[in-house]
PDB file of C-alpha atoms and ligand atoms in Angstrom:
ATOM      1  CA  MET A  40       0.000   0.000   0.000  1.00  0.00           C
ATOM      2  CA  THR A  41       0.944   3.659  -0.329  1.00  0.00           C
ATOM      3  CA  TYR A  42       1.019   5.862   2.748  1.00  0.00           C
ATOM      4  CA  ARG A  43      -0.372   9.264   1.881  1.00  0.00           C
ATOM      5  CA  ILE A  44       1.150  11.997   4.013  1.00  0.00           C
ATOM      6  CA  ALA A  45      -0.462  15.401   4.335  1.00  0.00           C
ATOM      7  CA  ALA A  46       2.385  17.909   4.593  1.00  0.00           C
ATOM      8  CA  ILE A  47       1.217  21.137   6.204  1.00  0.00           C
ATOM      9  CA  VAL A  48       3.585  24.057   5.714  1.00  0.00           C
ATOM     10  CA  GLY A  49       3.063  26.984   8.093  1.00  0.00           C
ATOM     11  CA  SER A  50       4.324  29.653   5.683  1.00  0.00           C
ATOM     12  CA  LEU A  51       2.714  31.216   2.614  1.00  0.00           C
ATOM     13  CA  ARG A  52       5.944  32.904   1.481  1.00  0.00           C
ATOM     14  CA  ARG A  53       6.912  32.078  -2.124  1.00  0.00           C
ATOM     15  CA  GLU A  54      10.527  31.221  -1.263  1.00  0.00           C
ATOM     16  CA  SER A  55       9.660  29.725   2.125  1.00  0.00           C
ATOM     17  CA  PHE A  56      12.523  27.771   3.697  1.00  0.00           C
ATOM     18  CA  ASN A  57       9.925  25.544   5.308  1.00  0.00           C
ATOM     19  CA  ARG A  58       8.276  24.715   1.980  1.00  0.00           C
ATOM     20  CA  GLN A  59      11.720  23.944   0.560  1.00  0.00           C
ATOM     21  CA  LEU A  60      12.369  21.755   3.609  1.00  0.00           C
ATOM     22  CA  ALA A  61       9.096  19.904   2.972  1.00  0.00           C
ATOM     23  CA  GLY A  62      10.320  19.117  -0.548  1.00  0.00           C
ATOM     24  CA  ALA A  63      13.772  18.046   0.678  1.00  0.00           C
ATOM     25  CA  LEU A  64      12.266  15.724   3.322  1.00  0.00           C
ATOM     26  CA  ALA A  65       9.970  14.101   0.765  1.00  0.00           C
ATOM     27  CA  LYS A  66      13.112  13.123  -1.166  1.00  0.00           C
ATOM     28  CA  LEU A  67      14.316  11.165   1.892  1.00  0.00           C
ATOM     29  CA  ALA A  68      11.119   9.128   2.150  1.00  0.00           C
ATOM     30  CA  PRO A  69      10.715   5.556   0.884  1.00  0.00           C
ATOM     31  CA  ALA A  70       8.808   4.852  -2.326  1.00  0.00           C
ATOM     32  CA  ASP A  71       5.639   3.784  -0.505  1.00  0.00           C
ATOM     33  CA  PHE A  72       5.332   7.209   1.165  1.00  0.00           C
ATOM     34  CA  GLU A  73       3.666   9.922  -0.891  1.00  0.00           C
ATOM     35  CA  PHE A  74       3.889  13.465   0.448  1.00  0.00           C
ATOM     36  CA  ARG A  75       1.263  15.982  -0.634  1.00  0.00           C
ATOM     37  CA  GLN A  76       1.440  19.597   0.478  1.00  0.00           C
ATOM     38  CA  VAL A  77      -1.934  20.693   1.763  1.00  0.00           C
ATOM     39  CA  ARG A  78      -3.018  24.057   0.419  1.00  0.00           C
ATOM     40  CA  ILE A  79      -3.891  26.535   3.194  1.00  0.00           C
ATOM     41  CA  ASP A  80      -3.458  29.895   1.458  1.00  0.00           C
ATOM     42  CA  ASP A  81      -7.032  30.070   0.163  1.00  0.00           C
ATOM     43  CA  LEU A  82      -8.761  29.263   3.445  1.00  0.00           C
ATOM     44  CA  PRO A  83     -10.971  32.007   4.838  1.00  0.00           C
ATOM     45  CA  LEU A  84     -10.352  33.258   8.355  1.00  0.00           C
ATOM     46  CA  TYR A  85     -12.015  30.810  10.708  1.00  0.00           C
ATOM     47  CA  ASP A  86     -15.484  32.002  11.782  1.00  0.00           C
ATOM     48  CA  GLN A  87     -17.615  29.741  13.961  1.00  0.00           C
ATOM     49  CA  ASP A  88     -20.729  31.109  12.231  1.00  0.00           C
ATOM     50  CA  ASP A  89     -19.642  29.188   9.115  1.00  0.00           C
ATOM     51  CA  ASP A  90     -19.484  25.775  10.826  1.00  0.00           C
ATOM     52  CA  SER A  91     -22.759  24.616   9.263  1.00  0.00           C
ATOM     53  CA  HIS A  92     -21.613  25.583   5.737  1.00  0.00           C
ATOM     54  CA  GLN A  93     -17.822  25.276   5.538  1.00  0.00           C
ATOM     55  CA  ALA A  94     -16.242  26.889   2.472  1.00  0.00           C
ATOM     56  CA  GLU A  95     -15.067  24.689  -0.406  1.00  0.00           C
ATOM     57  CA  PRO A  96     -11.319  25.147   0.359  1.00  0.00           C
ATOM     58  CA  VAL A  97     -11.992  24.082   3.954  1.00  0.00           C
ATOM     59  CA  ARG A  98     -13.885  20.963   2.833  1.00  0.00           C
ATOM     60  CA  ARG A  99     -11.086  20.169   0.358  1.00  0.00           C
ATOM     61  CA  MET A 100      -8.434  20.475   3.056  1.00  0.00           C
ATOM     62  CA  LYS A 101     -10.447  18.358   5.491  1.00  0.00           C
ATOM     63  CA  THR A 102     -10.858  15.623   2.871  1.00  0.00           C
ATOM     64  CA  GLU A 103      -7.112  15.602   2.136  1.00  0.00           C
ATOM     65  CA  ILE A 104      -6.315  15.288   5.830  1.00  0.00           C
ATOM     66  CA  ALA A 105      -8.998  12.657   6.453  1.00  0.00           C
ATOM     67  CA  GLU A 106      -7.696  10.558   3.560  1.00  0.00           C
ATOM     68  CA  SER A 107      -4.082  10.710   4.735  1.00  0.00           C
ATOM     69  CA  GLN A 108      -2.347   8.068   6.829  1.00  0.00           C
ATOM     70  CA  GLY A 109      -0.015  10.577   8.452  1.00  0.00           C
ATOM     71  CA  LEU A 110       0.699  14.257   8.974  1.00  0.00           C
ATOM     72  CA  LEU A 111       3.914  16.214   8.755  1.00  0.00           C
ATOM     73  CA  PHE A 112       3.951  19.808  10.021  1.00  0.00           C
ATOM     74  CA  ILE A 113       6.770  21.941   8.648  1.00  0.00           C
ATOM     75  CA  THR A 114       6.555  25.341  10.206  1.00  0.00           C
ATOM     76  CA  PRO A 115       8.399  28.561  10.876  1.00  0.00           C
ATOM     77  CA  GLU A 116       8.207  30.349  14.218  1.00  0.00           C
ATOM     78  CA  TYR A 117       6.426  33.689  14.286  1.00  0.00           C
ATOM     79  CA  ASN A 118       6.898  35.776  17.417  1.00  0.00           C
ATOM     80  CA  ARG A 119       7.716  32.704  19.485  1.00  0.00           C
ATOM     81  CA  SER A 120       4.648  30.764  18.383  1.00  0.00           C
ATOM     82  CA  ILE A 121       3.098  29.158  15.311  1.00  0.00           C
ATOM     83  CA  PRO A 122       2.070  31.386  12.394  1.00  0.00           C
ATOM     84  CA  GLY A 123      -1.562  32.477  12.329  1.00  0.00           C
ATOM     85  CA  VAL A 124      -2.101  30.818   8.943  1.00  0.00           C
ATOM     86  CA  LEU A 125      -1.222  27.445  10.453  1.00  0.00           C
ATOM     87  CA  LYS A 126      -3.462  27.927  13.489  1.00  0.00           C
ATOM     88  CA  ASN A 127      -6.251  29.021  11.130  1.00  0.00           C
ATOM     89  CA  ALA A 128      -5.901  25.784   9.147  1.00  0.00           C
ATOM     90  CA  ILE A 129      -5.805  23.677  12.321  1.00  0.00           C
ATOM     91  CA  ASP A 130      -8.910  25.373  13.694  1.00  0.00           C
ATOM     92  CA  HIS A 131     -10.843  24.895  10.429  1.00  0.00           C
ATOM     93  CA  ALA A 132     -10.094  21.183  10.268  1.00  0.00           C
ATOM     94  CA  SER A 133     -11.083  20.728  13.937  1.00  0.00           C
ATOM     95  CA  ARG A 134     -14.660  21.858  13.374  1.00  0.00           C
ATOM     96  CA  PRO A 135     -17.668  21.603  13.441  1.00  0.00           C
ATOM     97  CA  TYR A 136     -17.538  20.161  16.953  1.00  0.00           C
ATOM     98  CA  GLY A 137     -17.383  16.367  16.675  1.00  0.00           C
ATOM     99  CA  GLN A 138     -16.205  16.461  13.049  1.00  0.00           C
ATOM    100  CA  SER A 139     -12.500  17.116  13.523  1.00  0.00           C
ATOM    101  CA  VAL A 140     -10.291  15.281  11.041  1.00  0.00           C
ATOM    102  CA  TRP A 141      -7.195  15.412  13.251  1.00  0.00           C
ATOM    103  CA  ALA A 142      -7.895  12.806  15.920  1.00  0.00           C
ATOM    104  CA  GLY A 143      -5.819   9.635  15.819  1.00  0.00           C
ATOM    105  CA  LYS A 144      -3.516  10.711  12.999  1.00  0.00           C
ATOM    106  CA  PRO A 145       0.179   9.971  13.482  1.00  0.00           C
ATOM    107  CA  ALA A 146       2.222  13.142  13.066  1.00  0.00           C
ATOM    108  CA  ALA A 147       5.616  14.728  13.395  1.00  0.00           C
ATOM    109  CA  MET A 148       6.848  18.274  13.221  1.00  0.00           C
ATOM    110  CA  VAL A 149       9.953  19.990  11.944  1.00  0.00           C
ATOM    111  CA  GLY A 150      10.900  23.593  11.416  1.00  0.00           C
ATOM    112  CA  ILE A 151      13.544  25.867   9.998  1.00  0.00           C
ATOM    113  CA  SER A 152      14.010  29.491  10.928  1.00  0.00           C
ATOM    114  CA  VAL A 153      16.585  32.221  10.568  1.00  0.00           C
ATOM    115  CA  GLY A 154      16.778  32.327  14.362  1.00  0.00           C
ATOM    116  CA  ALA A 155      19.311  30.187  16.237  1.00  0.00           C
ATOM    117  CA  ILE A 156      16.710  28.217  18.216  1.00  0.00           C
ATOM    118  CA  GLY A 157      15.213  26.926  14.980  1.00  0.00           C
ATOM    119  CA  THR A 158      11.446  27.065  15.755  1.00  0.00           C
ATOM    120  CA  ALA A 159      11.774  25.320  19.149  1.00  0.00           C
ATOM    121  CA  VAL A 160       9.207  27.542  20.854  1.00  0.00           C
ATOM    122  CA  ALA A 161       6.718  27.334  17.976  1.00  0.00           C
ATOM    123  CA  GLN A 162       6.993  23.558  18.030  1.00  0.00           C
ATOM    124  CA  GLN A 163       6.271  23.440  21.764  1.00  0.00           C
ATOM    125  CA  HIS A 164       3.111  25.478  21.160  1.00  0.00           C
ATOM    126  CA  LEU A 165       2.154  23.222  18.248  1.00  0.00           C
ATOM    127  CA  ARG A 166       2.598  20.135  20.445  1.00  0.00           C
ATOM    128  CA  GLY A 167       0.101  21.569  22.902  1.00  0.00           C
ATOM    129  CA  VAL A 168      -2.492  22.231  20.204  1.00  0.00           C
ATOM    130  CA  LEU A 169      -2.056  18.806  18.597  1.00  0.00           C
ATOM    131  CA  GLY A 170      -2.233  17.068  21.968  1.00  0.00           C
ATOM    132  CA  TYR A 171      -5.633  18.624  22.601  1.00  0.00           C
ATOM    133  CA  LEU A 172      -6.771  17.466  19.138  1.00  0.00           C
ATOM    134  CA  ASP A 173      -5.712  13.861  19.883  1.00  0.00           C
ATOM    135  CA  VAL A 174      -3.016  13.828  17.194  1.00  0.00           C
ATOM    136  CA  ILE A 175      -0.378  11.138  17.921  1.00  0.00           C
ATOM    137  CA  THR A 176       2.776  13.225  17.753  1.00  0.00           C
ATOM    138  CA  LEU A 177       6.308  11.805  17.525  1.00  0.00           C
ATOM    139  CA  GLY A 178       8.469  12.984  20.426  1.00  0.00           C
ATOM    140  CA  GLN A 179      11.973  12.249  19.148  1.00  0.00           C
ATOM    141  CA  PRO A 180      14.049  13.161  17.297  1.00  0.00           C
ATOM    142  CA  GLU A 181      13.301  16.862  17.574  1.00  0.00           C
ATOM    143  CA  ILE A 182      14.214  18.825  14.458  1.00  0.00           C
ATOM    144  CA  TYR A 183      15.236  22.443  14.959  1.00  0.00           C
ATOM    145  CA  LEU A 184      17.030  23.828  11.925  1.00  0.00           C
ATOM    146  CA  GLN A 185      18.621  27.190  11.233  1.00  0.00           C
ATOM    147  CA  ALA A 186      18.403  28.537   7.685  1.00  0.00           C
ATOM    148  CA  LYS A 187      21.781  29.544   6.304  1.00  0.00           C
ATOM    149  CA  THR A 188      22.965  30.264   2.770  1.00  0.00           C
ATOM    150  CA  GLY A 189      23.562  27.001   0.937  1.00  0.00           C
ATOM    151  CA  PHE A 190      21.342  24.913   3.222  1.00  0.00           C
ATOM    152  CA  PHE A 191      19.591  23.455   0.154  1.00  0.00           C
ATOM    153  CA  ASP A 192      21.444  22.144  -2.873  1.00  0.00           C
ATOM    154  CA  ALA A 193      20.620  22.998  -6.501  1.00  0.00           C
ATOM    155  CA  ASN A 194      18.163  20.082  -6.722  1.00  0.00           C
ATOM    156  CA  GLY A 195      16.208  21.080  -3.618  1.00  0.00           C
ATOM    157  CA  GLY A 196      17.917  18.477  -1.438  1.00  0.00           C
ATOM    158  CA  ILE A 197      19.884  19.006   1.786  1.00  0.00           C
ATOM    159  CA  ALA A 198      23.375  20.234   0.917  1.00  0.00           C
ATOM    160  CA  ASN A 199      25.284  19.295   4.080  1.00  0.00           C
ATOM    161  CA  GLU A 200      25.933  15.537   4.377  1.00  0.00           C
ATOM    162  CA  ASP A 201      25.731  15.456   8.220  1.00  0.00           C
ATOM    163  CA  THR A 202      22.439  17.350   8.202  1.00  0.00           C
ATOM    164  CA  LYS A 203      21.135  15.055   5.484  1.00  0.00           C
ATOM    165  CA  GLN A 204      22.009  11.963   7.528  1.00  0.00           C
ATOM    166  CA  PHE A 205      20.399  13.478  10.618  1.00  0.00           C
ATOM    167  CA  LEU A 206      17.213  14.177   8.646  1.00  0.00           C
ATOM    168  CA  GLN A 207      17.335  10.690   7.134  1.00  0.00           C
ATOM    169  CA  LYS A 208      17.276   9.255  10.682  1.00  0.00           C
ATOM    170  CA  PHE A 209      14.296  11.468  11.437  1.00  0.00           C
ATOM    171  CA  MET A 210      12.530  10.274   8.265  1.00  0.00           C
ATOM    172  CA  ASP A 211      13.212   6.618   9.050  1.00  0.00           C
ATOM    173  CA  ARG A 212      11.735   7.056  12.536  1.00  0.00           C
ATOM    174  CA  TYR A 213       8.773   8.983  11.119  1.00  0.00           C
ATOM    175  CA  VAL A 214       8.056   6.187   8.635  1.00  0.00           C
ATOM    176  CA  GLU A 215       8.040   3.643  11.493  1.00  0.00           C
ATOM    177  CA  TRP A 216       5.788   5.934  13.532  1.00  0.00           C
ATOM    178  CA  VAL A 217       3.220   6.270  10.746  1.00  0.00           C
ATOM    179  CA  LYS A 218       3.240   2.529  10.090  1.00  0.00           C
ATOM    180  CA  GLU A 219       2.772   1.815  13.820  1.00  0.00           C
ATOM    181  CA  HIS A 220      -0.024   4.297  14.375  1.00  0.00           C
ATOM    182  CA  SER A 221      -1.976   4.714  11.152  1.00  0.00           C
ATOM    183  CA  ASP A 222      -5.517   3.398  11.115  1.00  0.00           C
ATOM    184  CA  PRO A 223      -5.545  -0.167   9.690  1.00  0.00           C
ATOM    185  CA  VAL A 224      -9.100   0.284   8.369  1.00  0.00           C
ATOM    186  CA  ALA A 225      -8.247   3.504   6.526  1.00  0.00           C
ATOM    187  CA  ASN A 226      -5.092   1.812   5.235  1.00  0.00           C
ATOM    188  CA  ARG A 227      -6.893  -0.983   3.412  1.00  0.00           C
TER     189      ARG A 227
HETATM  190  C1  LIG B 516       5.976  37.912  11.738  1.00  0.00           C
HETATM  191  C2  LIG B 516       7.313  37.242  11.888  1.00  0.00           C
HETATM  192  C3  LIG B 516       7.733  36.813  13.127  1.00  0.00           C
HETATM  193  C4  LIG B 516       8.929  36.099  13.258  1.00  0.00           C
HETATM  194  N1  LIG B 516       9.268  35.609  14.476  1.00  0.00           N
HETATM  195  C5  LIG B 516      10.319  34.762  14.575  1.00  0.00           C
HETATM  196  C6  LIG B 516      10.578  34.065  15.805  1.00  0.00           C
HETATM  197  O1  LIG B 516       9.862  34.191  16.778  1.00  0.00           O
HETATM  198  N2  LIG B 516      11.624  33.209  15.839  1.00  0.00           N
HETATM  199  C7  LIG B 516      12.444  33.001  14.741  1.00  0.00           C
HETATM  200  O2  LIG B 516      13.368  32.201  14.826  1.00  0.00           O
HETATM  201  N3  LIG B 516      12.231  33.652  13.589  1.00  0.00           N
HETATM  202  C8  LIG B 516      11.183  34.517  13.473  1.00  0.00           C
HETATM  203  N4  LIG B 516      10.919  35.140  12.275  1.00  0.00           N
HETATM  204  C9  LIG B 516      11.836  34.955  11.145  1.00  0.00           C
HETATM  205  C10 LIG B 516      11.525  33.684  10.388  1.00  0.00           C
HETATM  206  O3  LIG B 516      12.326  32.650  10.896  1.00  0.00           O
HETATM  207  C11 LIG B 516      11.835  33.864   8.901  1.00  0.00           C
HETATM  208  O4  LIG B 516      11.033  34.885   8.366  1.00  0.00           O
HETATM  209  C12 LIG B 516      11.671  32.575   8.116  1.00  0.00           C
HETATM  210  O5  LIG B 516      12.187  32.783   6.834  1.00  0.00           O
HETATM  211  C13 LIG B 516      10.197  32.164   8.036  1.00  0.00           C
HETATM  212  O6  LIG B 516      10.067  30.898   7.445  1.00  0.00           O
HETATM  213  P1  LIG B 516       9.769  30.697   5.889  1.00  0.00           P
HETATM  214  O7  LIG B 516      11.050  30.997   5.175  1.00  0.00           O
HETATM  215  O8  LIG B 516       9.374  29.279   5.769  1.00  0.00           O
HETATM  216  O9  LIG B 516       8.684  31.640   5.481  1.00  0.00           O
HETATM  217  C14 LIG B 516       9.734  35.863  12.124  1.00  0.00           C
HETATM  218  C15 LIG B 516       9.310  36.328  10.879  1.00  0.00           C
HETATM  219  C16 LIG B 516       8.112  36.986  10.749  1.00  0.00           C
HETATM  220  C17 LIG B 516       7.665  37.442   9.384  1.00  0.00           C
END
């Protein structure tokens, strides 16, 4: 079977380091893992009044998440937390009450930032949100990366061999995690 992974990038920026990182990580995955970046830039601002008639982009995103066997969050840190666009997407897919698509999904998170602590605080906030939503989040290894010139190679891979090996270990553990925790019924 193929494991479909919903990759949720917490930046809308065209040249986003985190979107580039999502692409580089997908290259480290085995052939039976298919990463699809979930579009969040056309979601409206979450408004509870719309719960009974969610907008088409919200329904599309919820379907993509529901049909995935795993989640990968790749996010920058904004002002020591997660970007509003990511929280907006999470809130949309958690509603209406009782119809969240997050619960029980195996997940991991990574992040790259220009700051030296490499999204550590944002990831701690994200862990809290995902815990409440019953997402099964990988604890280790933690991935805090600092964006520097030449981080990515010309093909969109990881340029530095040590960093690449470190991220390969993360990917191998993530693959195990998804296989251990993904829903066997949904996987048929
Ligand atoms: C509104 C805003 C707040 C930011 N706050 C932080 C921060 O708290 N910590 C940090 O390391 N970098 C912070 N940055 C810098 C980001 O790391 C940098 O913009 C990075 O390129 C964002 O990721 P992206 O390239 O995927 O868009 C902030 C940037 C913006 C625009």
